[in-house]
Short mmCIF file of C-alpha atoms in Angstrom, two decimals:
data_model
loop_
_atom_site.label_atom_id
_atom_site.label_comp_id
_atom_site.label_asym_id
_atom_site.label_seq_id
_atom_site.Cartn_x
_atom_site.Cartn_y
_atom_site.Cartn_z
CA MET W 27 0.02 -0.01 0.14
CA ASN W 28 1.02 3.66 -0.65
CA ASN W 29 0.67 6.20 2.14
CA THR W 30 -2.79 7.34 0.86
CA GLU W 31 -4.11 3.87 0.80
CA LEU W 32 -2.48 3.50 4.31
CA GLN W 33 -4.46 6.41 5.62
CA ASN W 34 -7.77 4.99 4.36
CA PHE W 35 -6.79 1.70 5.90
CA TYR W 36 -5.90 3.11 9.32
CA ASN W 37 -9.10 5.17 9.27
CA SER W 38 -11.16 2.02 9.04
CA VAL W 39 -9.11 0.26 11.69
CA TYR W 40 -9.55 2.93 14.43
CA GLU W 41 -13.33 3.37 13.37
CA LYS W 42 -13.76 -0.33 13.99
CA GLY W 43 -11.56 -0.16 17.38
CA GLU W 44 -7.84 -0.89 17.55
CA GLU W 45 -8.32 -3.65 19.96
CA ASN W 46 -9.91 -5.81 17.32
CA TYR W 47 -7.21 -5.42 14.86
CA TYR W 48 -3.49 -5.10 16.53
CA SER W 49 -1.94 -8.19 18.40
CA LYS W 50 -0.71 -6.04 21.08
CA PHE W 51 -4.05 -6.28 22.47
CA SER W 52 -5.23 -8.80 25.01
CA ALA W 53 -8.54 -9.09 26.71
CA GLY W 54 -9.27 -5.42 25.46
CA LYS W 55 -5.99 -4.06 27.01
CA ASN W 56 -2.72 -2.59 25.32
CA ILE W 57 0.00 -5.01 26.23
CA SER W 58 2.96 -3.62 24.12
CA GLU W 59 6.35 -3.06 25.70
CA ASN W 60 7.05 -0.59 23.20
CA ASP W 61 6.19 2.15 25.57
CA ASP W 62 8.33 1.08 28.50
CA VAL W 63 11.22 0.89 26.22
CA VAL W 64 10.86 4.34 25.18
CA PHE W 65 10.78 5.55 28.67
CA GLU W 66 13.93 3.75 29.23
CA VAL W 67 16.24 5.79 26.71
CA VAL W 68 14.63 9.16 27.31
CA ASP W 69 13.61 11.52 30.15
CA PHE W 70 10.71 13.57 29.01
CA LYS W 71 10.47 15.90 31.99
CA GLY W 72 10.06 19.55 30.99
CA LYS W 73 10.21 19.00 27.32
CA ILE W 74 8.28 19.44 24.33
CA VAL W 75 7.41 16.18 22.59
CA LEU W 76 5.86 15.62 19.08
CA ASP W 77 4.50 12.11 18.86
CA VAL W 78 4.19 11.32 15.13
CA GLY W 79 1.68 8.77 14.11
CA CYS W 80 0.50 8.98 17.75
CA GLY W 81 -2.71 6.71 17.08
CA THR W 82 -5.17 6.96 19.75
CA GLY W 83 -2.69 8.71 22.14
CA GLY W 84 -1.94 6.26 24.78
CA LEU W 85 1.79 7.09 24.48
CA ALA W 86 1.29 10.74 24.22
CA ARG W 87 -0.66 10.76 27.42
CA ARG W 88 1.78 8.65 29.40
CA ILE W 89 4.27 11.05 28.31
CA GLY W 90 2.10 14.21 29.28
CA GLU W 91 1.69 12.38 32.79
CA SER W 92 5.56 12.06 33.21
CA GLY W 93 6.08 15.71 33.43
CA ALA W 94 6.54 16.80 29.85
CA LYS W 95 6.07 20.58 29.24
CA MET W 96 3.92 19.86 26.17
CA VAL W 97 3.20 16.86 24.13
CA TYR W 98 1.55 17.12 20.69
CA GLY W 99 0.26 14.08 18.73
CA ILE W 100 -0.18 13.98 15.43
CA ASP W 101 -1.91 11.59 12.86
CA TYR W 102 -3.21 11.43 9.40
CA ALA W 103 -5.99 8.90 10.69
CA ALA W 104 -8.93 11.18 11.70
CA SER W 105 -10.92 8.43 13.56
CA ALA W 106 -7.58 7.88 15.69
CA ILE W 107 -7.40 11.59 16.63
CA GLU W 108 -11.11 11.63 17.44
CA VAL W 109 -10.52 8.61 19.81
CA ALA W 110 -7.33 10.41 21.21
CA LYS W 111 -9.24 13.55 21.85
CA SER W 112 -12.09 11.70 23.49
CA LYS W 113 -9.43 9.90 26.28
CA ASN W 114 -7.38 13.26 26.99
CA SER W 115 -7.97 15.13 30.06
CA LEU W 116 -4.42 16.69 30.09
CA SER W 117 -3.67 20.25 29.55
CA ASN W 118 -0.10 19.55 28.27
CA VAL W 119 -1.40 17.12 25.81
CA ASP W 120 -2.80 18.32 22.43
CA PHE W 121 -3.74 16.16 19.27
CA LYS W 122 -4.14 17.17 15.76
CA ASN W 123 -5.27 15.43 12.76
CA ILE W 124 -2.42 16.43 10.17
CA SER W 125 0.45 14.94 8.39
CA LEU W 126 4.00 15.32 9.29
CA ASN W 127 4.39 17.70 6.35
CA ASP W 128 1.68 20.27 7.76
CA TRP W 129 3.60 20.33 11.29
CA GLU W 130 5.36 23.70 12.07
CA GLY W 131 7.44 24.32 15.11
CA PHE W 132 10.70 23.02 16.85
CA VAL W 133 10.41 20.80 19.49
CA ASP W 134 12.97 18.61 22.11
CA VAL W 135 12.10 14.98 21.08
CA VAL W 136 10.45 13.60 18.15
CA ILE W 137 9.13 10.20 18.55
CA SER W 138 7.41 7.90 16.30
CA CYS W 139 6.74 4.40 17.14
CA GLY W 140 5.64 1.67 14.44
CA THR W 141 5.57 4.20 11.58
CA LEU W 142 8.66 4.35 9.89
CA GLU W 143 8.16 1.00 8.31
CA HIS W 144 5.02 2.11 6.47
CA MET W 145 6.47 5.39 5.02
CA ASP W 146 7.04 5.39 1.21
CA GLN W 147 10.47 6.98 1.75
CA PRO W 148 11.62 6.76 5.56
CA TRP W 149 14.89 8.43 4.63
CA ASP W 150 13.07 11.39 3.94
CA VAL W 151 10.91 11.19 6.96
CA LEU W 152 14.20 11.01 9.27
CA GLN W 153 15.45 14.14 7.68
CA GLN W 154 12.16 15.85 8.55
CA PHE W 155 12.67 14.77 12.37
CA ALA W 156 15.98 15.92 12.40
CA ASP W 157 14.94 19.51 10.91
CA LEU W 158 12.13 19.51 13.60
CA ILE W 159 14.35 19.17 16.77
CA LYS W 160 16.07 21.90 18.58
CA PRO W 161 20.06 21.69 19.13
CA GLY W 162 20.59 18.74 21.48
CA GLY W 163 17.33 17.13 20.73
CA GLU W 164 16.46 13.71 20.30
CA VAL W 165 14.66 11.42 17.90
CA ILE W 166 13.16 8.19 19.17
CA ILE W 167 11.86 5.50 16.75
CA SER W 168 10.60 2.02 17.11
CA CYS W 169 10.09 -0.45 14.00
CA PRO W 170 9.94 -4.07 13.54
CA HIS W 171 12.92 -6.06 12.21
CA PHE W 172 13.17 -9.36 10.60
CA PHE W 173 16.17 -10.72 12.04
CA ASN W 174 14.48 -14.26 13.18
CA LEU W 175 13.60 -17.24 11.71
CA ARG W 176 10.16 -15.85 10.47
CA GLY W 177 11.85 -12.76 9.20
CA PHE W 178 14.33 -14.55 7.06
CA ILE W 179 11.61 -16.61 5.24
CA TRP W 180 9.21 -13.51 4.93
CA VAL W 181 11.99 -11.28 3.56
CA GLY W 182 12.99 -14.44 1.24
CA LEU W 183 9.54 -14.86 -0.04
CA GLN W 184 9.35 -11.04 -0.73
CA LYS W 185 12.48 -11.07 -2.68
CA LEU W 186 12.11 -14.13 -4.48
CA PHE W 187 8.45 -13.72 -5.07
CA ASP W 188 7.24 -10.45 -4.62
CA VAL W 189 5.06 -11.61 -1.81
CA PRO W 190 4.52 -8.64 0.46
CA MET W 191 5.63 -8.62 4.25
CA SER W 192 2.29 -7.60 5.51
CA LEU W 193 -0.78 -5.54 4.53
CA THR W 194 0.84 -2.18 5.71
CA ASP W 195 4.85 -2.66 5.95
CA VAL W 196 6.61 -1.29 3.07
CA HIS W 197 10.14 -1.74 4.48
CA SER W 198 12.11 -3.93 6.79
CA ILE W 199 14.29 -1.77 8.60
CA ALA W 200 17.65 -2.94 10.36
CA PRO W 201 20.09 -0.52 12.45
CA SER W 202 22.12 -0.52 9.42
CA ASP W 203 19.44 1.04 7.19
CA ILE W 204 19.05 3.70 10.16
CA GLN W 205 22.67 4.26 10.19
CA LYS W 206 22.75 4.70 6.35
CA TRP W 207 19.64 7.03 5.96
CA ILE W 208 20.86 9.44 8.86
CA LYS W 209 24.29 9.86 7.23
CA ASP W 210 23.43 13.37 6.08
CA THR W 211 20.81 14.46 8.52
CA GLY W 212 22.98 15.55 11.37
CA LEU W 213 21.56 12.92 13.45
CA GLU W 214 23.88 10.17 15.26
CA LEU W 215 22.72 6.74 16.21
CA LYS W 216 23.20 6.44 19.99
CA THR W 217 21.09 3.63 21.43
CA ILE W 218 19.68 0.39 20.07
CA LYS W 219 17.29 -1.75 21.80
CA THR W 220 15.46 -4.85 20.75
CA PHE W 221 12.31 -6.08 22.50
CA ASP W 222 9.56 -8.44 21.88
CA VAL W 223 6.08 -9.12 23.18
CA THR W 224 5.02 -12.18 24.88
CA ILE W 225 1.21 -12.69 25.02
CA GLN W 226 0.29 -14.91 27.77
CA GLN W 227 -3.22 -16.12 27.81
#
């Protein structure tokens, strides 16, 4: 899917309820370890944060609760932003139904979880992130990688038979890809963490 098709797809997902689509939900609760890992690598206290592809805003609200000065969550899925706004009661968290291209202003931290692999040109997106942070700012991203048995089979099928990795993933991204893509952005790759979600029924 290209990004326009993905926008329509995600609007449908959030209209029907994300817990009915994403595997990170069990018994209606978000069990993703992604958010905990994010908090291990950055202290949000007193910072202005931009969450790109915020979905229904769970991480943005948690960052706001942790003492961030201001958190902006943006997503191009209008249905996700409607849910995010309905769940938000924090004065230091704001949600907008806009794309990254429409964002104006500088922030201390750009965070984007589970979005880069869907982008048509993720190397350009990383440059946009770099352009948005203040001097000394940070960019935090998370994305799936395929350096495991299932991934090797999946990527092999993709390369040999043009089988898509998933309905929505455009890229399989490794740390070496990030290192290559940020070469001329002014960003520096400082921390790499791997994690997995174990669902217990």
